[in-house]
């Protein structure tokens, strides 16, 4: 009886959300511990259900199916494979897409609780940035800073994902006013921004500039907005122009012969064309069973489909590859549903969705745990809650 009373005192919605953000934040340091936090979050959620603190009263099945559609498409693709075993690993890594949204659409999320959750992510991001600075200092004399091929020595996790996570934290800083003292907040933003610069990721740089423009336009008077954009533009331009590796990375985007992604996308469409499986695509297990190095394939040409690997570095292109026109149609319907839900949202929700969406156009985010976590935790929150009201 005493134990039951103690259990009933706990706010299970809040505890569940906190553990989900620990799942998100601890991925900087340990995937295993991060997954344990997801398990604890599930256990907390189930306890809340048993004690009737959490229920399915406000659960939106249509919204859940839209958010969970990437996992459902993965199941269909694996079943559409001749080699099931090669596809099971993708079911495992994408399982949180089924679990986390189910939890988030049932629990009660209030602004103070969400602020606490983002504080956890902020602390994790600052520590991760400090570790990144340490790595940069350690390799300072090795001439590998801002060299794309060596970013794995510098950033604490895979560099583009690191940049996206930090960018999300910067947005949360402004949205929830996590740090009250303005000068300290500016200092933290500078720390996170410098850490982002170490990623050398083109899409992260572009998203940083885009979000800075959006926030400056919405928060600042016209004159200050113009000055801030000029300053940010000059800083970003200097970073790109003064670093040959980053500059070449940007310019190569417009040349087919020098752009691995353009070759990978072309390669992906050729693979579908050769298989003639346009409707439902090439099964995920078949497609990835002989995975090759995506950046160092040789003798690329029409007769060597797959020489550049089957990872297209675009989630949208991958769904076409593994689920065909059917997969594209499902994802587009989900996207339209998201946009309809977002039309009355505030700048934070819109910017966050834009970041995840743009990033998914240039990365297969569901093939890495970092991307799965980002989608399965962040998207349900910004789609299901109205940030103008909470």
Tab-separated table of C-alpha atoms in Angstrom:
chain	number	residue	atom	x	y	z
A	1	UNK	CA	0.000	0.000	0.000
A	2	UNK	CA	2.837	2.384	0.915
A	3	UNK	CA	4.674	1.447	-2.297
A	4	UNK	CA	1.526	2.062	-4.332
A	5	UNK	CA	1.073	5.498	-2.762
A	6	UNK	CA	4.691	6.402	-3.532
A	7	UNK	CA	4.298	5.231	-7.118
A	8	UNK	CA	1.151	7.290	-7.561
A	9	UNK	CA	2.976	10.476	-6.488
A	10	UNK	CA	5.270	10.312	-9.530
A	11	UNK	CA	4.363	12.381	-12.576
A	12	UNK	CA	4.705	9.614	-15.166
A	13	UNK	CA	4.197	11.832	-18.187
A	14	UNK	CA	7.054	14.073	-17.088
A	15	UNK	CA	9.323	11.158	-16.135
A	16	UNK	CA	8.653	9.450	-19.466
A	17	UNK	CA	9.530	12.602	-21.419
A	18	UNK	CA	12.704	13.194	-19.395
A	19	UNK	CA	13.968	9.674	-20.118
A	20	UNK	CA	13.156	10.115	-23.811
A	21	UNK	CA	15.336	13.229	-23.884
A	22	UNK	CA	18.069	11.360	-22.017
A	23	UNK	CA	17.759	8.791	-24.805
A	24	UNK	CA	18.284	11.651	-27.245
A	25	UNK	CA	21.083	13.465	-25.365
A	26	UNK	CA	23.177	10.518	-24.210
A	27	UNK	CA	23.642	9.322	-27.783
A	28	UNK	CA	26.563	11.798	-27.891
A	29	UNK	CA	28.418	9.565	-25.453
A	30	UNK	CA	27.053	6.014	-25.497
A	31	UNK	CA	24.536	4.365	-27.802
A	32	UNK	CA	24.095	1.527	-25.287
A	33	UNK	CA	23.243	3.824	-22.352
A	34	UNK	CA	21.028	5.853	-24.658
A	35	UNK	CA	19.041	2.725	-25.559
A	36	UNK	CA	18.740	1.809	-21.884
A	37	UNK	CA	17.081	5.196	-21.315
A	38	UNK	CA	14.578	4.364	-24.057
A	39	UNK	CA	13.822	1.111	-22.244
A	40	UNK	CA	13.355	2.954	-18.930
A	41	UNK	CA	11.078	5.445	-20.671
A	42	UNK	CA	8.939	2.560	-21.971
A	43	UNK	CA	8.783	1.006	-18.486
A	44	UNK	CA	7.785	4.365	-16.973
A	45	UNK	CA	5.121	4.794	-19.641
A	46	UNK	CA	3.670	1.324	-18.978
A	47	UNK	CA	3.631	1.970	-15.224
A	48	UNK	CA	1.736	5.196	-15.870
A	49	UNK	CA	-0.769	3.264	-17.979
A	50	UNK	CA	-1.277	0.668	-15.247
A	51	UNK	CA	-1.801	3.376	-12.617
A	52	UNK	CA	-4.107	5.224	-15.046
A	53	UNK	CA	-2.006	8.407	-15.000
A	54	UNK	CA	-1.486	7.966	-18.736
A	55	UNK	CA	-4.124	6.880	-21.207
A	56	UNK	CA	-5.091	6.731	-24.873
A	57	UNK	CA	-7.902	9.268	-24.549
A	58	UNK	CA	-6.228	11.882	-26.770
A	59	UNK	CA	-4.287	9.404	-28.920
A	60	UNK	CA	-4.551	10.341	-32.607
A	61	UNK	CA	-4.315	7.169	-34.688
A	62	UNK	CA	-4.037	9.056	-38.009
A	63	UNK	CA	-1.164	11.144	-36.703
A	64	UNK	CA	0.556	8.053	-35.321
A	65	UNK	CA	0.296	6.185	-38.621
A	66	UNK	CA	1.746	9.188	-40.469
A	67	UNK	CA	4.714	9.418	-38.082
A	68	UNK	CA	5.234	5.642	-38.020
A	69	UNK	CA	4.973	5.322	-41.833
A	70	UNK	CA	8.780	5.019	-42.333
A	71	UNK	CA	8.836	1.922	-40.115
A	72	UNK	CA	5.772	0.441	-41.814
A	73	UNK	CA	7.428	0.977	-45.213
A	74	UNK	CA	10.555	-0.733	-43.873
A	75	UNK	CA	8.500	-3.793	-42.852
A	76	UNK	CA	6.917	-3.956	-46.322
A	77	UNK	CA	10.326	-3.609	-47.991
A	78	UNK	CA	11.893	-6.370	-45.883
A	79	UNK	CA	8.968	-8.684	-46.672
A	80	UNK	CA	9.475	-7.780	-50.338
A	81	UNK	CA	13.082	-9.049	-50.150
A	82	UNK	CA	14.379	-12.422	-51.236
A	83	UNK	CA	16.993	-12.072	-48.485
A	84	UNK	CA	15.041	-11.388	-45.272
A	85	UNK	CA	18.007	-11.648	-42.935
A	86	UNK	CA	19.873	-8.737	-44.529
A	87	UNK	CA	16.889	-6.475	-43.861
A	88	UNK	CA	16.238	-7.404	-40.225
A	89	UNK	CA	18.979	-5.090	-38.983
A	90	UNK	CA	17.100	-2.137	-40.473
A	91	UNK	CA	13.916	-3.155	-38.666
A	92	UNK	CA	15.863	-3.214	-35.421
A	93	UNK	CA	17.481	0.208	-35.855
A	94	UNK	CA	14.157	1.787	-36.938
A	95	UNK	CA	12.032	0.239	-34.176
A	96	UNK	CA	12.034	3.479	-32.078
A	97	UNK	CA	9.978	5.080	-34.887
A	98	UNK	CA	7.191	2.746	-33.778
A	99	UNK	CA	7.757	3.108	-30.024
A	100	UNK	CA	8.654	6.733	-29.199
A	101	UNK	CA	5.756	8.384	-31.112
A	102	UNK	CA	3.266	6.002	-29.457
A	103	UNK	CA	4.512	7.209	-26.065
A	104	UNK	CA	4.664	10.891	-26.987
A	105	UNK	CA	1.145	10.969	-28.427
A	106	UNK	CA	-0.279	9.579	-25.172
A	107	UNK	CA	1.543	11.510	-22.453
A	108	UNK	CA	0.666	14.995	-21.298
A	109	UNK	CA	3.380	17.464	-22.292
A	110	UNK	CA	3.439	20.893	-20.686
A	111	UNK	CA	5.814	23.726	-21.506
A	112	UNK	CA	7.728	23.640	-18.139
A	113	UNK	CA	8.321	19.907	-18.607
A	114	UNK	CA	9.483	20.399	-22.179
A	115	UNK	CA	11.815	23.144	-20.983
A	116	UNK	CA	13.354	20.715	-18.442
A	117	UNK	CA	13.772	18.135	-21.197
A	118	UNK	CA	15.570	20.570	-23.490
A	119	UNK	CA	17.813	21.626	-20.587
A	120	UNK	CA	19.044	18.030	-20.489
A	121	UNK	CA	19.752	18.139	-24.214
A	122	UNK	CA	21.518	21.498	-23.772
A	123	UNK	CA	23.841	20.146	-21.066
A	124	UNK	CA	24.640	17.104	-23.221
A	125	UNK	CA	25.309	19.358	-26.240
A	126	UNK	CA	27.655	21.638	-24.273
A	127	UNK	CA	29.653	18.665	-22.953
A	128	UNK	CA	29.781	17.179	-26.470
A	129	UNK	CA	31.010	20.535	-27.812
A	130	UNK	CA	33.736	20.698	-25.158
A	131	UNK	CA	34.883	17.195	-26.138
A	132	UNK	CA	34.907	18.339	-29.774
A	133	UNK	CA	37.033	21.378	-28.838
A	134	UNK	CA	39.429	19.066	-26.998
A	135	UNK	CA	39.735	16.854	-30.083
A	136	UNK	CA	40.307	19.918	-32.264
A	137	UNK	CA	43.041	21.127	-29.917
A	138	UNK	CA	44.614	17.676	-29.830
A	139	UNK	CA	44.866	17.552	-33.619
A	140	UNK	CA	45.577	21.253	-34.105
A	141	UNK	CA	49.085	20.662	-35.501
A	142	UNK	CA	48.025	17.723	-37.688
A	143	UNK	CA	46.449	19.941	-40.374
A	144	UNK	CA	43.122	18.083	-40.295
A	145	UNK	CA	40.817	20.761	-38.876
A	146	UNK	CA	37.959	21.602	-41.247
A	147	UNK	CA	39.062	18.726	-43.486
A	148	UNK	CA	35.952	16.720	-44.351
A	149	UNK	CA	37.771	13.395	-44.619
A	150	UNK	CA	39.012	13.699	-41.037
A	151	UNK	CA	35.985	15.090	-39.183
A	152	UNK	CA	35.483	11.741	-37.428
A	153	UNK	CA	38.618	12.581	-35.422
A	154	UNK	CA	37.043	15.846	-34.270
A	155	UNK	CA	33.265	15.613	-33.774
A	156	UNK	CA	31.997	13.331	-31.033
A	157	UNK	CA	29.448	11.626	-33.322
A	158	UNK	CA	29.037	11.481	-37.109
A	159	UNK	CA	29.598	15.092	-38.146
A	160	UNK	CA	26.357	16.125	-39.943
A	161	UNK	CA	24.191	14.629	-37.189
A	162	UNK	CA	26.301	16.406	-34.590
A	163	UNK	CA	25.630	19.709	-36.346
A	164	UNK	CA	21.883	19.091	-36.603
A	165	UNK	CA	21.588	18.214	-32.906
A	166	UNK	CA	23.450	21.375	-31.901
A	167	UNK	CA	21.322	23.481	-34.227
A	168	UNK	CA	18.193	22.052	-32.592
A	169	UNK	CA	19.576	22.981	-29.164
A	170	UNK	CA	20.230	26.565	-30.307
A	171	UNK	CA	16.598	26.811	-31.442
A	172	UNK	CA	15.401	25.483	-28.074
A	173	UNK	CA	17.559	28.053	-26.270
A	174	UNK	CA	15.627	30.856	-27.919
A	175	UNK	CA	12.206	29.188	-27.786
A	176	UNK	CA	12.226	28.240	-24.098
A	177	UNK	CA	14.487	30.991	-22.771
A	178	UNK	CA	16.507	28.293	-21.015
A	179	UNK	CA	19.325	30.678	-20.054
A	180	UNK	CA	18.071	33.890	-18.469
A	181	UNK	CA	21.285	35.911	-18.571
A	182	UNK	CA	21.663	37.318	-22.073
A	183	UNK	CA	25.478	37.418	-22.156
A	184	UNK	CA	25.793	33.860	-20.913
A	185	UNK	CA	23.252	32.734	-23.518
A	186	UNK	CA	25.234	34.481	-26.261
A	187	UNK	CA	28.390	32.763	-24.981
A	188	UNK	CA	26.695	29.348	-25.130
A	189	UNK	CA	25.347	30.030	-28.638
A	190	UNK	CA	28.875	30.954	-29.764
A	191	UNK	CA	30.257	27.710	-28.271
A	192	UNK	CA	27.616	25.639	-30.060
A	193	UNK	CA	28.096	27.598	-33.300
A	194	UNK	CA	31.861	27.078	-33.324
A	195	UNK	CA	31.307	23.371	-32.666
A	196	UNK	CA	28.913	23.319	-35.642
A	197	UNK	CA	31.621	24.885	-37.817
A	198	UNK	CA	33.857	21.850	-37.152
A	199	UNK	CA	31.323	19.567	-38.859
A	200	UNK	CA	32.230	20.906	-42.360
A	201	UNK	CA	28.737	19.793	-43.413
A	202	UNK	CA	27.303	21.808	-46.307
A	203	UNK	CA	23.680	21.134	-45.432
A	204	UNK	CA	24.272	22.039	-41.768
A	205	UNK	CA	25.944	25.327	-42.759
A	206	UNK	CA	23.048	26.148	-45.090
A	207	UNK	CA	20.432	25.261	-42.461
A	208	UNK	CA	22.265	27.335	-39.853
A	209	UNK	CA	22.186	30.379	-42.129
A	210	UNK	CA	18.559	29.738	-43.110
A	211	UNK	CA	17.371	29.392	-39.505
A	212	UNK	CA	19.387	32.459	-38.466
A	213	UNK	CA	17.604	34.451	-41.193
A	214	UNK	CA	14.168	33.177	-40.157
A	215	UNK	CA	14.692	33.880	-36.463
A	216	UNK	CA	16.293	37.261	-37.060
A	217	UNK	CA	13.418	38.285	-39.321
A	218	UNK	CA	10.782	37.192	-36.790
A	219	UNK	CA	12.454	38.601	-33.672
A	220	UNK	CA	14.377	41.722	-34.721
A	221	UNK	CA	13.412	45.132	-36.123
A	222	UNK	CA	14.071	45.505	-39.859
A	223	UNK	CA	17.305	47.485	-39.441
A	224	UNK	CA	18.824	45.065	-36.909
A	225	UNK	CA	17.669	42.136	-39.039
A	226	UNK	CA	19.603	43.466	-42.045
A	227	UNK	CA	22.753	44.008	-39.970
A	228	UNK	CA	22.552	40.575	-38.352
A	229	UNK	CA	22.133	38.819	-41.717
A	230	UNK	CA	25.088	40.726	-43.173
A	231	UNK	CA	27.268	39.771	-40.185
A	232	UNK	CA	26.228	36.097	-40.261
A	233	UNK	CA	26.638	35.997	-44.050
A	234	UNK	CA	30.138	37.484	-43.857
A	235	UNK	CA	31.212	35.015	-41.144
A	236	UNK	CA	29.868	31.999	-43.056
A	237	UNK	CA	31.387	33.246	-46.336
A	238	UNK	CA	34.802	33.777	-44.730
A	239	UNK	CA	34.708	30.281	-43.253
A	240	UNK	CA	33.916	28.772	-46.649
A	241	UNK	CA	36.194	30.965	-48.789
A	242	UNK	CA	39.227	30.670	-46.492
A	243	UNK	CA	39.125	26.891	-46.302
A	244	UNK	CA	39.965	25.150	-49.551
A	245	UNK	CA	38.462	21.815	-48.487
A	246	UNK	CA	35.087	23.317	-47.542
A	247	UNK	CA	35.092	25.617	-50.589
A	248	UNK	CA	35.746	22.674	-52.926
A	249	UNK	CA	33.012	20.724	-51.180
A	250	UNK	CA	30.487	23.452	-51.952
A	251	UNK	CA	31.594	23.982	-55.562
A	252	UNK	CA	31.642	20.225	-56.278
A	253	UNK	CA	27.912	20.123	-55.515
A	254	UNK	CA	27.281	21.658	-58.946
A	255	UNK	CA	29.510	19.277	-60.901
A	256	UNK	CA	28.318	15.737	-61.598
A	257	UNK	CA	31.837	14.354	-61.995
A	258	UNK	CA	32.954	15.793	-58.649
A	259	UNK	CA	29.804	15.200	-56.596
A	260	UNK	CA	29.488	11.774	-54.941
A	261	UNK	CA	25.847	12.451	-54.023
A	262	UNK	CA	24.802	13.220	-57.598
A	263	UNK	CA	26.450	9.969	-58.683
A	264	UNK	CA	24.777	8.065	-55.853
A	265	UNK	CA	21.339	9.428	-56.753
A	266	UNK	CA	21.887	8.587	-60.408
A	267	UNK	CA	23.168	5.174	-59.390
A	268	UNK	CA	20.038	4.578	-57.302
A	269	UNK	CA	17.652	5.397	-60.137
A	270	UNK	CA	19.670	3.188	-62.493
A	271	UNK	CA	19.369	0.317	-60.011
A	272	UNK	CA	15.563	0.586	-59.970
A	273	UNK	CA	15.462	0.929	-63.751
A	274	UNK	CA	17.586	-2.176	-64.206
A	275	UNK	CA	15.446	-4.188	-61.780
A	276	UNK	CA	12.201	-2.901	-63.371
A	277	UNK	CA	10.600	-2.902	-59.912
A	278	UNK	CA	9.102	0.555	-60.113
A	279	UNK	CA	5.895	-0.078	-58.165
A	280	UNK	CA	7.239	-1.486	-54.882
A	281	UNK	CA	10.978	-1.072	-55.275
A	282	UNK	CA	13.922	-3.324	-54.541
A	283	UNK	CA	13.500	-5.120	-51.218
A	284	UNK	CA	15.589	-3.581	-48.450
A	285	UNK	CA	17.292	-6.885	-47.678
A	286	UNK	CA	18.254	-7.448	-51.322
A	287	UNK	CA	19.322	-3.875	-51.821
A	288	UNK	CA	21.766	-3.642	-48.949
A	289	UNK	CA	23.013	-7.211	-48.613
A	290	UNK	CA	26.158	-6.484	-50.678
A	291	UNK	CA	26.661	-2.956	-49.419
A	292	UNK	CA	29.674	-1.207	-50.922
A	293	UNK	CA	31.698	1.833	-49.948
A	294	UNK	CA	29.531	4.674	-51.161
A	295	UNK	CA	32.287	7.188	-51.855
A	296	UNK	CA	35.092	5.150	-53.376
A	297	UNK	CA	33.500	2.966	-56.042
A	298	UNK	CA	35.546	2.584	-59.221
A	299	UNK	CA	34.635	2.378	-62.879
A	300	UNK	CA	31.229	3.983	-62.458
A	301	UNK	CA	29.074	3.565	-65.540
A	302	UNK	CA	25.844	2.191	-66.930
A	303	UNK	CA	27.127	-1.372	-66.786
A	304	UNK	CA	28.270	-1.199	-63.189
A	305	UNK	CA	25.096	-0.295	-61.320
A	306	UNK	CA	25.924	-0.359	-57.642
A	307	UNK	CA	29.629	0.417	-58.038
A	308	UNK	CA	29.118	3.549	-55.965
A	309	UNK	CA	27.148	1.669	-53.351
A	310	UNK	CA	23.442	1.488	-52.764
A	311	UNK	CA	23.261	4.113	-50.017
A	312	UNK	CA	21.809	7.082	-51.929
A	313	UNK	CA	22.383	9.624	-49.138
A	314	UNK	CA	18.799	10.830	-49.412
A	315	UNK	CA	15.952	9.374	-47.400
A	316	UNK	CA	13.434	10.285	-50.081
A	317	UNK	CA	15.476	8.571	-52.797
A	318	UNK	CA	15.982	5.541	-50.557
A	319	UNK	CA	12.231	5.104	-50.093
A	320	UNK	CA	11.865	5.148	-53.878
A	321	UNK	CA	14.594	2.522	-54.105
A	322	UNK	CA	13.246	0.226	-51.413
A	323	UNK	CA	9.492	0.863	-51.720
A	324	UNK	CA	9.081	2.220	-55.245
A	325	UNK	CA	6.380	4.635	-56.324
A	326	UNK	CA	4.185	3.238	-53.536
A	327	UNK	CA	6.733	4.315	-50.917
A	328	UNK	CA	7.061	7.786	-52.403
A	329	UNK	CA	3.269	8.182	-52.399
A	330	UNK	CA	3.024	7.184	-48.724
A	331	UNK	CA	5.807	9.570	-47.690
A	332	UNK	CA	4.296	12.430	-49.694
A	333	UNK	CA	0.906	11.853	-48.040
A	334	UNK	CA	2.589	11.896	-44.620
A	335	UNK	CA	4.413	15.106	-45.567
A	336	UNK	CA	1.166	16.791	-46.659
A	337	UNK	CA	-0.401	15.712	-43.367
A	338	UNK	CA	2.562	17.221	-41.465
A	339	UNK	CA	2.300	20.499	-43.350
A	340	UNK	CA	-1.402	20.708	-42.605
A	341	UNK	CA	-0.657	20.215	-38.891
A	342	UNK	CA	2.145	22.779	-38.985
A	343	UNK	CA	0.282	25.618	-40.680
A	344	UNK	CA	-0.639	27.281	-37.360
A	345	UNK	CA	2.606	26.506	-35.536
A	346	UNK	CA	5.160	28.972	-34.221
A	347	UNK	CA	8.616	29.662	-35.622
A	348	UNK	CA	10.325	27.040	-33.421
A	349	UNK	CA	8.186	24.152	-34.663
A	350	UNK	CA	8.417	25.284	-38.294
A	351	UNK	CA	12.202	25.734	-38.116
A	352	UNK	CA	12.693	22.371	-36.406
A	353	UNK	CA	10.601	20.579	-39.013
A	354	UNK	CA	12.476	22.371	-41.803
A	355	UNK	CA	15.807	21.208	-40.357
A	356	UNK	CA	14.751	17.552	-40.123
A	357	UNK	CA	13.120	17.598	-43.568
A	358	UNK	CA	16.032	19.283	-45.379
A	359	UNK	CA	18.527	17.024	-43.635
A	360	UNK	CA	16.590	13.934	-44.734
A	361	UNK	CA	16.845	15.076	-48.363
A	362	UNK	CA	20.641	14.687	-48.201
A	363	UNK	CA	21.063	11.859	-45.682
A	364	UNK	CA	19.426	8.471	-45.145
A	365	UNK	CA	18.545	9.451	-41.589
A	366	UNK	CA	16.851	6.139	-40.788
A	367	UNK	CA	20.040	4.149	-41.383
A	368	UNK	CA	21.753	5.611	-38.305
A	369	UNK	CA	20.492	5.642	-34.739
A	370	UNK	CA	21.147	9.393	-34.485
A	371	UNK	CA	18.668	10.086	-37.274
A	372	UNK	CA	16.079	7.632	-35.968
A	373	UNK	CA	16.243	9.240	-32.521
A	374	UNK	CA	15.944	12.738	-33.933
A	375	UNK	CA	12.868	11.863	-35.980
A	376	UNK	CA	11.095	9.614	-33.475
A	377	UNK	CA	11.379	12.052	-30.540
A	378	UNK	CA	11.323	15.529	-32.084
A	379	UNK	CA	8.779	15.148	-34.894
A	380	UNK	CA	5.907	13.791	-32.728
A	381	UNK	CA	6.361	16.686	-30.298
A	382	UNK	CA	6.280	19.478	-32.866
A	383	UNK	CA	3.509	17.860	-34.921
A	384	UNK	CA	1.168	16.976	-32.049
A	385	UNK	CA	1.584	20.072	-29.840
A	386	UNK	CA	0.712	23.652	-30.679
A	387	UNK	CA	3.702	25.698	-29.529
A	388	UNK	CA	1.625	28.847	-29.633
A	389	UNK	CA	-0.452	27.443	-26.786
A	390	UNK	CA	1.673	25.170	-24.605
